[in-house]
Coordinates of N, CA and C in Angstrom, one line a residue:
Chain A
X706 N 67.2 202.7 123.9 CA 67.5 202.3 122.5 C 68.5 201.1 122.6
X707 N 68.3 200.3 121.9 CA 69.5 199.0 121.6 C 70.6 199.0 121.0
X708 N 71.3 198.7 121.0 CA 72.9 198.6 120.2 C 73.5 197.1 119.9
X709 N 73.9 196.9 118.5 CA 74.8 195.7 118.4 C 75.6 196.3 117.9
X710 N 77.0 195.9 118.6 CA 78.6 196.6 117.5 C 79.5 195.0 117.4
X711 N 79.4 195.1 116.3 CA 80.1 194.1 115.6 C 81.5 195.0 115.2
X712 N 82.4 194.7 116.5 CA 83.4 195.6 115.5 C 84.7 195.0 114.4
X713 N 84.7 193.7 114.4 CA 85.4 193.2 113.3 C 85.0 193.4 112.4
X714 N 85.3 194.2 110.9 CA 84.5 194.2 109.7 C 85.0 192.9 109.2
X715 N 86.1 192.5 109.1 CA 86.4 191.4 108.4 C 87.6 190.5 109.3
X716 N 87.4 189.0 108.7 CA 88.9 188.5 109.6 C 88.8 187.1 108.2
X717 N 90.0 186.9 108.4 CA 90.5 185.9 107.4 C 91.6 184.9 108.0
X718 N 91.2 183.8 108.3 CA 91.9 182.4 108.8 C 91.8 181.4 107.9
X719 N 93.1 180.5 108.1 CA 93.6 179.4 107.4 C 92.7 178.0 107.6
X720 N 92.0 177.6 106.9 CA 91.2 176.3 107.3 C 91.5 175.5 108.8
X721 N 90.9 175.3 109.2 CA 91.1 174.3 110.4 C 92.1 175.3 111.8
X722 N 92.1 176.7 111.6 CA 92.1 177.1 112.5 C 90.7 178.0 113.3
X723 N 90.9 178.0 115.0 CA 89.8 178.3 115.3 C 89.6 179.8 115.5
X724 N 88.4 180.3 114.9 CA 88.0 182.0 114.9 C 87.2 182.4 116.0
X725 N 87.2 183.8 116.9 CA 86.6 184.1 117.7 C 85.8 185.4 117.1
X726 N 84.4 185.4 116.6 CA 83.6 187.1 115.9 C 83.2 187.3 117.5
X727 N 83.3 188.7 117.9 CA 82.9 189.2 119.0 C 81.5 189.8 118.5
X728 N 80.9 190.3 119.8 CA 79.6 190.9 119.7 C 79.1 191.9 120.8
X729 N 79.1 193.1 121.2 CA 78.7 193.8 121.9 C 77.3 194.3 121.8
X730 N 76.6 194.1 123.3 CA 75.2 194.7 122.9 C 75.0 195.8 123.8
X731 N 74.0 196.7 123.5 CA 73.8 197.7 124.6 C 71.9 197.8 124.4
X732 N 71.4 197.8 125.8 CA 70.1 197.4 126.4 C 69.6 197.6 127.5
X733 N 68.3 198.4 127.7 CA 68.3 198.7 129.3 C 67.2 198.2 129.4
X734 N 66.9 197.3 128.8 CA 65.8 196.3 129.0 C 66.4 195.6 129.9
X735 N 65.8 194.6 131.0 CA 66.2 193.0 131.7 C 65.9 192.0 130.9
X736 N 64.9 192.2 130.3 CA 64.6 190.5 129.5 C 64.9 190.9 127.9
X737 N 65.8 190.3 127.2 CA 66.1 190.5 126.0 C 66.5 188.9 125.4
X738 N 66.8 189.1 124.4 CA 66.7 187.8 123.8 C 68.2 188.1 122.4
X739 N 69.3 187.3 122.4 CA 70.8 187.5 121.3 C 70.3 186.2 120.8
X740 N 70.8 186.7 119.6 CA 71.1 185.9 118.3 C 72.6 186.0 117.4
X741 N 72.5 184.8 116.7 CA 73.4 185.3 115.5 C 72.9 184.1 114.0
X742 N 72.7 184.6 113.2 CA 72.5 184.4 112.0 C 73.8 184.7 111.2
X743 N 73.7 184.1 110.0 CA 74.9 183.3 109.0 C 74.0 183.7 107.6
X744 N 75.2 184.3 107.1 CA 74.4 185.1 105.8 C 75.9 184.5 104.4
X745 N 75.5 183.8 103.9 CA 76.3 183.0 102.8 C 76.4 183.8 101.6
X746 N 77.2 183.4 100.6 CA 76.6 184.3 99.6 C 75.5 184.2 98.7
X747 N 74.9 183.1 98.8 CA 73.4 183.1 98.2 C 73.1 184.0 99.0
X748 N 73.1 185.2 100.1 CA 72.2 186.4 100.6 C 71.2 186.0 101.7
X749 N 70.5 184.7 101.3 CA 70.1 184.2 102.5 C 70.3 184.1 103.9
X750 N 69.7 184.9 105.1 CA 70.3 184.5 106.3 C 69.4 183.6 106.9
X751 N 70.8 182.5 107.8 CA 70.4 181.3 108.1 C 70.5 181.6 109.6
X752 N 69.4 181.3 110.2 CA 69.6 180.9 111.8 C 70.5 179.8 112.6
X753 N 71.3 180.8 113.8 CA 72.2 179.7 114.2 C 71.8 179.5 115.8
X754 N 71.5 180.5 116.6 CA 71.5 180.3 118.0 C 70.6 181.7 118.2
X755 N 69.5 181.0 119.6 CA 68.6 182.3 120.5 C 69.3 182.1 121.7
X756 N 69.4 183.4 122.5 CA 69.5 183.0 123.8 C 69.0 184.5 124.6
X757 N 68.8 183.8 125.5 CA 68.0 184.7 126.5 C 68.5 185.4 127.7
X758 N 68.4 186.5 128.3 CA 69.2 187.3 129.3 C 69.1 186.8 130.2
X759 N 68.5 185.9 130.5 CA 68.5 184.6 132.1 C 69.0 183.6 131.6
X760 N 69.7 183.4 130.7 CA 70.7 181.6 130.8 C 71.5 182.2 130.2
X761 N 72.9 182.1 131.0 CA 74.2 182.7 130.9 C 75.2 181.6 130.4
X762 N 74.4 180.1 130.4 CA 75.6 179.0 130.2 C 75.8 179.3 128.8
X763 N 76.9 178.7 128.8 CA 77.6 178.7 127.3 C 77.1 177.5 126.3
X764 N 76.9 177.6 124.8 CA 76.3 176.6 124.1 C 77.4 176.2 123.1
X765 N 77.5 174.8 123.2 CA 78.1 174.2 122.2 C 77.0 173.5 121.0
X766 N 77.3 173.7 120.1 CA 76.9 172.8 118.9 C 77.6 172.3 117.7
X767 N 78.6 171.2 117.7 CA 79.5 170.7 116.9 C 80.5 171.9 117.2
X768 N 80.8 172.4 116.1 CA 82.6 172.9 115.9 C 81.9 174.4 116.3
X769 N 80.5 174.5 116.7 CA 80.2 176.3 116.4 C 79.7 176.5 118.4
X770 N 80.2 177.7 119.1 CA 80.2 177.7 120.9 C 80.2 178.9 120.6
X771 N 79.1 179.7 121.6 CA 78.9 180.8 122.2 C 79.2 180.9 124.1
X772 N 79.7 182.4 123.7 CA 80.1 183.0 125.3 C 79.6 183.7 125.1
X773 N 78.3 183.9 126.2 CA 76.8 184.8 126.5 C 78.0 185.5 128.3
X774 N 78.0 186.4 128.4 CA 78.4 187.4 129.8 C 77.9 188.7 129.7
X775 N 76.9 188.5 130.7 CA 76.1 189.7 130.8 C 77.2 190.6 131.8
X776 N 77.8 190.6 132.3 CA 78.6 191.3 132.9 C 79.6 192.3 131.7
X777 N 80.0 191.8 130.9 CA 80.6 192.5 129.6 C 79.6 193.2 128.4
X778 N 78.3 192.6 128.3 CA 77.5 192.5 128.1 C 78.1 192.0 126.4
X779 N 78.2 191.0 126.7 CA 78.9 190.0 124.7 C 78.6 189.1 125.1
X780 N 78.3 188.5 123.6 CA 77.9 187.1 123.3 C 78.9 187.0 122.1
X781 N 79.9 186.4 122.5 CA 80.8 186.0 121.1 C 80.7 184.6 120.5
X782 N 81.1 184.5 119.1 CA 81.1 183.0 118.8 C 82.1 182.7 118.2
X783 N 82.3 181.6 118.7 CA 83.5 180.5 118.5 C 83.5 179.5 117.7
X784 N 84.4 179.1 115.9 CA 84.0 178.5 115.4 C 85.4 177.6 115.6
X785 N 85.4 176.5 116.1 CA 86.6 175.4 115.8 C 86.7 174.7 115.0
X786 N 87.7 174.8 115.2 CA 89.2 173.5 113.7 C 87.5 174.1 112.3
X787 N 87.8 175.5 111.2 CA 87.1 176.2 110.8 C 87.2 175.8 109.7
X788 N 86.3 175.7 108.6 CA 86.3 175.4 107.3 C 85.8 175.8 106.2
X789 N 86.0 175.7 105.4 CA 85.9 176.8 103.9 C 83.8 177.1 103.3
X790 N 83.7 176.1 104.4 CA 82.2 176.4 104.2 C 81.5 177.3 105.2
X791 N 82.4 177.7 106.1 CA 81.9 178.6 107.3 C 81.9 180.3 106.8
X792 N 82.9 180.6 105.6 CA 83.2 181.5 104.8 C 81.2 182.1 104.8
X793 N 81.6 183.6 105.3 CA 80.4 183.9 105.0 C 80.3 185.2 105.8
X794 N 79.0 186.2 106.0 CA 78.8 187.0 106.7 C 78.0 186.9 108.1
X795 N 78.8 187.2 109.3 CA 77.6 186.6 110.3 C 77.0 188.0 111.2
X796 N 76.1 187.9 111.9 CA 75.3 188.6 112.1 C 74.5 188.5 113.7
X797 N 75.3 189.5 114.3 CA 74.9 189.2 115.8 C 73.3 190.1 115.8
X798 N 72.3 189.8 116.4 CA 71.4 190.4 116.9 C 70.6 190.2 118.1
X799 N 69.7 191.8 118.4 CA 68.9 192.0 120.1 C 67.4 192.0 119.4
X800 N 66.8 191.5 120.7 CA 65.5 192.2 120.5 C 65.1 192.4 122.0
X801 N 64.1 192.7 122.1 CA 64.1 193.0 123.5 C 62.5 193.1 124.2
X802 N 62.6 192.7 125.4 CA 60.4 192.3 125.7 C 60.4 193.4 126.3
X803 N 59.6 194.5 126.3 CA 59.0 195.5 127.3 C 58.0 195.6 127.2
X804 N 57.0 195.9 128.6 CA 55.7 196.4 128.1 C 55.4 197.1 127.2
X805 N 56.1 198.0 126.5 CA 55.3 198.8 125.7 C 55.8 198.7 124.5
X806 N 56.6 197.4 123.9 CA 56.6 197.0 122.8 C 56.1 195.8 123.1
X807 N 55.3 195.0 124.0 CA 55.3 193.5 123.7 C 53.8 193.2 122.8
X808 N 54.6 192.1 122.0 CA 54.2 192.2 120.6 C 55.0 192.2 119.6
X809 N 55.6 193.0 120.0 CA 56.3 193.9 118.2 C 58.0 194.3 119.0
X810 N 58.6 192.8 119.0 CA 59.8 192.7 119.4 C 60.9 193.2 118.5
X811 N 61.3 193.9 117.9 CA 62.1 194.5 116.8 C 63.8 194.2 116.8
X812 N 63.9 193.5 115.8 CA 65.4 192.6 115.7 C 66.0 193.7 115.3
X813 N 67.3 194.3 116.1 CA 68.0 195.3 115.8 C 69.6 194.3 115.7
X814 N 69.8 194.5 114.1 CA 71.1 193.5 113.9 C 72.7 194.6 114.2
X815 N 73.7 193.8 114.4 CA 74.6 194.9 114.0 C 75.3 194.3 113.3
X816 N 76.0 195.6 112.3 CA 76.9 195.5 111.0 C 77.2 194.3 110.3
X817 N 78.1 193.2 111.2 CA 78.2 192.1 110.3 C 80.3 191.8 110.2
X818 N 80.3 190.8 110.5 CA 81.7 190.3 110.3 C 81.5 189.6 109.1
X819 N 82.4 190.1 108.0 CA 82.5 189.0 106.9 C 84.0 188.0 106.9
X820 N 83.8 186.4 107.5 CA 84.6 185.9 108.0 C 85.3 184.9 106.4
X821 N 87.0 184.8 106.3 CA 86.8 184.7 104.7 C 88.0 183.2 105.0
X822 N 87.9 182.0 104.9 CA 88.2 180.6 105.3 C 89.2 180.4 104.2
X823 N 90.6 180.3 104.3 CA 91.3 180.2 103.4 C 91.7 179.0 103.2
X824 N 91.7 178.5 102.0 CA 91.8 176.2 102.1 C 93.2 176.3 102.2
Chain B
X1396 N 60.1 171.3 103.9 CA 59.1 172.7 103.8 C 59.5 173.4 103.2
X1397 N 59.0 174.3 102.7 CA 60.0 175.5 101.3 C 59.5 176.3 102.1
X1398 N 60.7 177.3 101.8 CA 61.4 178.4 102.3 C 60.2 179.6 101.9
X1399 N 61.1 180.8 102.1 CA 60.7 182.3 101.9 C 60.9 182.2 100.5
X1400 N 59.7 182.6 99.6 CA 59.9 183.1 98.0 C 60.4 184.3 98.0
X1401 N 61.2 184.6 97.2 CA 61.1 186.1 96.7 C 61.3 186.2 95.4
X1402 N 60.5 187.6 94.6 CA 60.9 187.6 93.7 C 60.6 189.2 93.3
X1403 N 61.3 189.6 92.4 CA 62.5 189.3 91.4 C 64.0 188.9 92.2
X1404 N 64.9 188.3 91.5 CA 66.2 187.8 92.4 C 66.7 189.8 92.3
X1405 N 66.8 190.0 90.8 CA 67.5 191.1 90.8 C 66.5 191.9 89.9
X1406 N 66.9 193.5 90.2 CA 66.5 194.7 89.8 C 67.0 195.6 89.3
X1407 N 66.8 196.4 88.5 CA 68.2 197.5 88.0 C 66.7 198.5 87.9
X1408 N 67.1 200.0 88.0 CA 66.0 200.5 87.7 C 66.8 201.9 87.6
X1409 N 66.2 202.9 87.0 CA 66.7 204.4 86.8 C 65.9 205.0 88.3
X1410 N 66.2 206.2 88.7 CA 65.9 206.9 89.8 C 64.9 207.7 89.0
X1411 N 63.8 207.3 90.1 CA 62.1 208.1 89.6 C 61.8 207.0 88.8
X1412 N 62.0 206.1 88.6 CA 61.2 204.5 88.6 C 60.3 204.2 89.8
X1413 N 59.6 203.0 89.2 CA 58.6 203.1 90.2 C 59.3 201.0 90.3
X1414 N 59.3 200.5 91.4 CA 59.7 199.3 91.4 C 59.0 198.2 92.6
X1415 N 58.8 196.8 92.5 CA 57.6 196.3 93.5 C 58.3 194.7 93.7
X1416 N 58.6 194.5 95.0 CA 59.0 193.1 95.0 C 58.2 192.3 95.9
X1417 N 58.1 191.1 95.4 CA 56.9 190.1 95.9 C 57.6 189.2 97.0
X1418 N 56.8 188.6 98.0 CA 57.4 187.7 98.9 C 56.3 187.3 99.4
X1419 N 56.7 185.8 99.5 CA 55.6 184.5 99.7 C 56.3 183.9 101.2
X1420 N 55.7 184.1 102.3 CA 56.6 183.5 103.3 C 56.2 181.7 103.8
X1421 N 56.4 181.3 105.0 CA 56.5 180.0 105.2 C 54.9 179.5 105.3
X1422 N 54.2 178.6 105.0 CA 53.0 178.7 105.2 C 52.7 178.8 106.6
X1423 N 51.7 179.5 107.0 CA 51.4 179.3 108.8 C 52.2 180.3 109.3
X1424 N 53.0 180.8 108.7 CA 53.6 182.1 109.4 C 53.0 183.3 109.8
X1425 N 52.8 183.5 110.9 CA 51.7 185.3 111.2 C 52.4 185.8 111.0
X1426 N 53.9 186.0 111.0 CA 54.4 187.4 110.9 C 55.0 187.7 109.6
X1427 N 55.4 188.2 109.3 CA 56.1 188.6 107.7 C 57.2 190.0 108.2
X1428 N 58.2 190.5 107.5 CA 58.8 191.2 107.7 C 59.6 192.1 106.4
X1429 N 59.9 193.0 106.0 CA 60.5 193.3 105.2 C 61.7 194.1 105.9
X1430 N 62.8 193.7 105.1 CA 64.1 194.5 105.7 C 64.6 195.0 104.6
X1431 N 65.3 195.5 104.6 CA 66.2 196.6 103.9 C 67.9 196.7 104.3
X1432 N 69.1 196.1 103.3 CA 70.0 195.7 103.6 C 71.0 196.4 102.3
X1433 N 71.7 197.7 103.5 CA 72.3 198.5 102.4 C 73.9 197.2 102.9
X1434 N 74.9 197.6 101.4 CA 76.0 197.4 101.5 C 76.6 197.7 102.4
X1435 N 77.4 196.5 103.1 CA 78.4 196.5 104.4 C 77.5 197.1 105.4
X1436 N 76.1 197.0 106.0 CA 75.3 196.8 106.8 C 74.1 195.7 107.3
X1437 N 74.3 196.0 108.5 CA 73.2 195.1 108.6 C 71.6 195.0 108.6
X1438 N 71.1 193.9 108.3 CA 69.7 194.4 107.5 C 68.7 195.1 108.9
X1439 N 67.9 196.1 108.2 CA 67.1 197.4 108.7 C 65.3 196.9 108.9
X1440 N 65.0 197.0 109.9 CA 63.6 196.4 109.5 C 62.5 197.9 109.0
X1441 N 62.2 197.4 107.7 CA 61.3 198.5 107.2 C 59.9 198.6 107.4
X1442 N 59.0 197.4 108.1 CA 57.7 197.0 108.1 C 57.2 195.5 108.9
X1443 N 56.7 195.1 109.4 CA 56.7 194.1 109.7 C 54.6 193.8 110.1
X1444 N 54.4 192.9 109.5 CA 53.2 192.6 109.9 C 52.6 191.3 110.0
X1445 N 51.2 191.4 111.1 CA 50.8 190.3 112.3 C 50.0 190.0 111.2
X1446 N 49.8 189.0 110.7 CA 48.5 188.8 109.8 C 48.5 189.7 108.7
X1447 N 47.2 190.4 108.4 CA 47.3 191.2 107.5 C 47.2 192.7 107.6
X1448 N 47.9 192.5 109.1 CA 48.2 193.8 110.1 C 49.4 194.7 110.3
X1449 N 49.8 196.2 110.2 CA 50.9 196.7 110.6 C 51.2 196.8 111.7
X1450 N 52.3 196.2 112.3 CA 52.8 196.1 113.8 C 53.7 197.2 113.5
X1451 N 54.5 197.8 113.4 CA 55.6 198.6 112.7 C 56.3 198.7 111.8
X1452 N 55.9 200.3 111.6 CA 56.2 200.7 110.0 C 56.8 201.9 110.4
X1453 N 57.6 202.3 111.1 CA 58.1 203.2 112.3 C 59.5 203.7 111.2
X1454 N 60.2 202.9 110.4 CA 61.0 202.9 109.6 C 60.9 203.0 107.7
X1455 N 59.7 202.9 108.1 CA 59.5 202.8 106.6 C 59.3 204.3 106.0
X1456 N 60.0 204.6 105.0 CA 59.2 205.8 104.6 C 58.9 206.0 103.5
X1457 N 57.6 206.7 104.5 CA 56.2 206.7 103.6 C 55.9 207.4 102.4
X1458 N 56.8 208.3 102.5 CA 56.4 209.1 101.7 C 56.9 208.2 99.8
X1459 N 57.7 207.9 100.0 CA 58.1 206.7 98.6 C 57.9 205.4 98.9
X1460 N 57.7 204.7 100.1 CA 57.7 203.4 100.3 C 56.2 202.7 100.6
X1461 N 55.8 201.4 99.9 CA 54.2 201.1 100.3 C 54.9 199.8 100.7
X1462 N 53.7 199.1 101.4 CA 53.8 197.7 101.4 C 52.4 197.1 102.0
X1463 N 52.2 195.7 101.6 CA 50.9 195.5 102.0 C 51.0 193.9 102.2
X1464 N 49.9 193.3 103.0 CA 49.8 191.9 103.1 C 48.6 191.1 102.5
X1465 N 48.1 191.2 101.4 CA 46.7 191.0 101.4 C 46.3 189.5 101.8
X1466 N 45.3 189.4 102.6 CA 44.9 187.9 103.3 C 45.4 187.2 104.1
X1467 N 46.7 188.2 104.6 CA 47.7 187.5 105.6 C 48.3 186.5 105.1
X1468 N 48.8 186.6 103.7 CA 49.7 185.3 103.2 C 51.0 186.4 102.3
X1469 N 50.7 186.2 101.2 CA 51.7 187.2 100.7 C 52.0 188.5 100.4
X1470 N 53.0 189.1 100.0 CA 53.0 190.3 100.6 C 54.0 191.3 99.6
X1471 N 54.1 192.3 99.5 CA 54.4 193.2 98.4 C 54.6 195.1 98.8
X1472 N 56.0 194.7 98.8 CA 56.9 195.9 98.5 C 56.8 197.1 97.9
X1473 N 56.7 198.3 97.4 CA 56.8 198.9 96.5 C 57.5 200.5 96.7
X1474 N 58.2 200.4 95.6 CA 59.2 202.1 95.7 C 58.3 203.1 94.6
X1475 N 58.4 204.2 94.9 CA 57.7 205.1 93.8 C 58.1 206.3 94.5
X1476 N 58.7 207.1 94.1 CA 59.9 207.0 93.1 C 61.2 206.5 93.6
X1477 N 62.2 205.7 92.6 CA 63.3 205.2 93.6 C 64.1 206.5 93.7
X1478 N 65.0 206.3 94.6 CA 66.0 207.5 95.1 C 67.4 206.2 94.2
X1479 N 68.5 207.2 94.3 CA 69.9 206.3 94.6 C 69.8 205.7 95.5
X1480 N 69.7 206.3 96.9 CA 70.0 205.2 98.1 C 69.0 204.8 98.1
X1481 N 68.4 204.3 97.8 CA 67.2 203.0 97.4 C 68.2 201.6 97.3
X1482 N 69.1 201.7 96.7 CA 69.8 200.8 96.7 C 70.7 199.9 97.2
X1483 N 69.9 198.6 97.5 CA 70.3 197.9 98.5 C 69.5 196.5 98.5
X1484 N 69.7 195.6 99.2 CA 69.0 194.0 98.7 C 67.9 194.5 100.4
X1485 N 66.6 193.5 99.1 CA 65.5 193.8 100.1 C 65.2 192.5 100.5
X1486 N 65.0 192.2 102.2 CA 64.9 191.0 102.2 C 63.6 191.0 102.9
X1487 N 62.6 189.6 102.6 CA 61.5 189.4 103.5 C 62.1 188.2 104.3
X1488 N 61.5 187.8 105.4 CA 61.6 187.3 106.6 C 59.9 186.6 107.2
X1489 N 60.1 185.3 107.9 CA 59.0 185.4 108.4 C 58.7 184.5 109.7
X1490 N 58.2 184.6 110.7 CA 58.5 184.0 111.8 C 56.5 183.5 112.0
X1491 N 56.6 182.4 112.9 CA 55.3 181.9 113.7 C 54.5 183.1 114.2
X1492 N 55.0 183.8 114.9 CA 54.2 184.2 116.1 C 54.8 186.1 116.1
X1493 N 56.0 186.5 115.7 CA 56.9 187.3 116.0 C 57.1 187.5 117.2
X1494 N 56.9 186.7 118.2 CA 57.8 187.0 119.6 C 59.0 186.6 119.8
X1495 N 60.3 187.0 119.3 CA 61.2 186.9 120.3 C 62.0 185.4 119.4
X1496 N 61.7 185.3 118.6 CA 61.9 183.8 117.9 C 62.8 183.7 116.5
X1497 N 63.4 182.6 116.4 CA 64.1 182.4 114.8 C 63.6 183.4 113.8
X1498 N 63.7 184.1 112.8 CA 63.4 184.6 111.4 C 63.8 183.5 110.3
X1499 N 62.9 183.4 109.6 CA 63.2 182.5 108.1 C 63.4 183.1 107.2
X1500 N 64.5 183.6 106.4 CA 64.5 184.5 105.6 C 64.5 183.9 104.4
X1501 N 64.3 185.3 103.0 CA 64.0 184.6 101.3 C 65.9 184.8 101.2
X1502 N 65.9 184.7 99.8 CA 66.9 184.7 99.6 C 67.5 186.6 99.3
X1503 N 66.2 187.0 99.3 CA 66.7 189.0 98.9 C 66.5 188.5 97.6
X1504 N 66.0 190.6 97.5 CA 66.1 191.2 96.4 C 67.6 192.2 95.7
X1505 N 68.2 192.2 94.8 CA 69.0 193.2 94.6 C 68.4 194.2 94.6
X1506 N 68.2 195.5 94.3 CA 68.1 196.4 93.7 C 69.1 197.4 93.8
X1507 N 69.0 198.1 92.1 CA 70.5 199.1 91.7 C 69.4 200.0 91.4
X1508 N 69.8 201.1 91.7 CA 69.0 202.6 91.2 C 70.1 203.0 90.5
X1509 N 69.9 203.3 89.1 CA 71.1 203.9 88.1 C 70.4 205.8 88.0

């Protein structure tokens, strides 16, 4: 069975400081595939980053960096110098390839940090 | 390119109502998805299908819950009878291929079971 624990329910920082949302997964699959998606308050969730259980490097994109360690097994994400538009709910998720789901990879999200950007 | 349609934005409905929400995904999308996103959770996948095909419906339940894809394009929800815990924003999703890839989500449904 899969697991995402998102255990921050909430965290609230001052603009232009940097926030770390953790993300724990649990998987006895080898080949899996983390995400995190950005849920605004329009409800819509927006895609932010895939990554795969064979590339461990770290990704930067502008002010937004993940730490993928399969040894911990977390993928946290890092938002720097943070801004009032980052204000939102984010959303780590697993899916996972096995023979006997392949096909029908099923996104198992967890809970959700609602991160609240204070100007 | 325009997004995931959904519609109605919102829903209010009495318990033992019967209630149906529509979703139009990205064109060229095989997959489609319906989720189910109670308060202070993360969304639940209720159905998900390849075309105009059920890959898993493992979650859905059947006994009050339908859902269908006709022609492999758009796609439709439906509660009969709603419960209280029915209540919760329904979102569709839709990806290329469903392997392992981005989700494009609508913007959700509310729904309140009074």
């Amino acid at each position: 069975a899969q697991k995402v624990t998102q255990a921050q329910t909430e965290i609230s920082v001052v603009e232009k400081e940097d926030v770390t949302l953790d993300c724990v997964y649990e998987t006895r699959d080898t080949t899996y595939y983390l995400f995190w998606y950005k849920q605004p308050p329009s409800g819509e969730l927006v895609f932010l980053i895939r990554r795969n259980s064979f590339d461990e490097q770290n990704e930067i994109s502008g002010r937004y960096s993940w730490n993928f360690q399969k040894s911990t097994s977390s993928f946290n994400f890092t938002i720097t110098a943070s801004q009032v538009v980052d204000s939102a709910v984010y959303f780590c998720a697993l899916s996972a390839l096995t023979i006997s789901n392949f096909g029908n990879e099923k996104l198992t999200f967890g809970t959700g940090t609602r991160l609240t950007i204070i100007p | 390119e325009a997004g995931v349609a959904q519609s109605p934005r919102y829903k209010i409905i009495e318990k033992r109502q019967s209630v149906a929400f529509w979703c139009n995904p990205i064109s060229g999308h095989a997959t489609l998805y319906w989720y189910q996103q109670i308060l202070g959770q993360g969304p639940k996948l209720l159905i998900q299908f390849q075309n105009n095909g059920v890959v898993d419906d493992s979650q859905l339940p059947k006994d009050r819950f339908s859902a269908e894809r006709l022609k492999g394009v758009d796609s439709t929800l439906k509660i009969q009878p709603a419960k209280l815990e029915d209540s919760a924003v329904y979102l569709c999703a839709s990806s290329w291929t469903g392997r392992n890839e981005k989700l494009f989500f609508g913007s959700g449904t509310q729904l309140s079971v009074l």
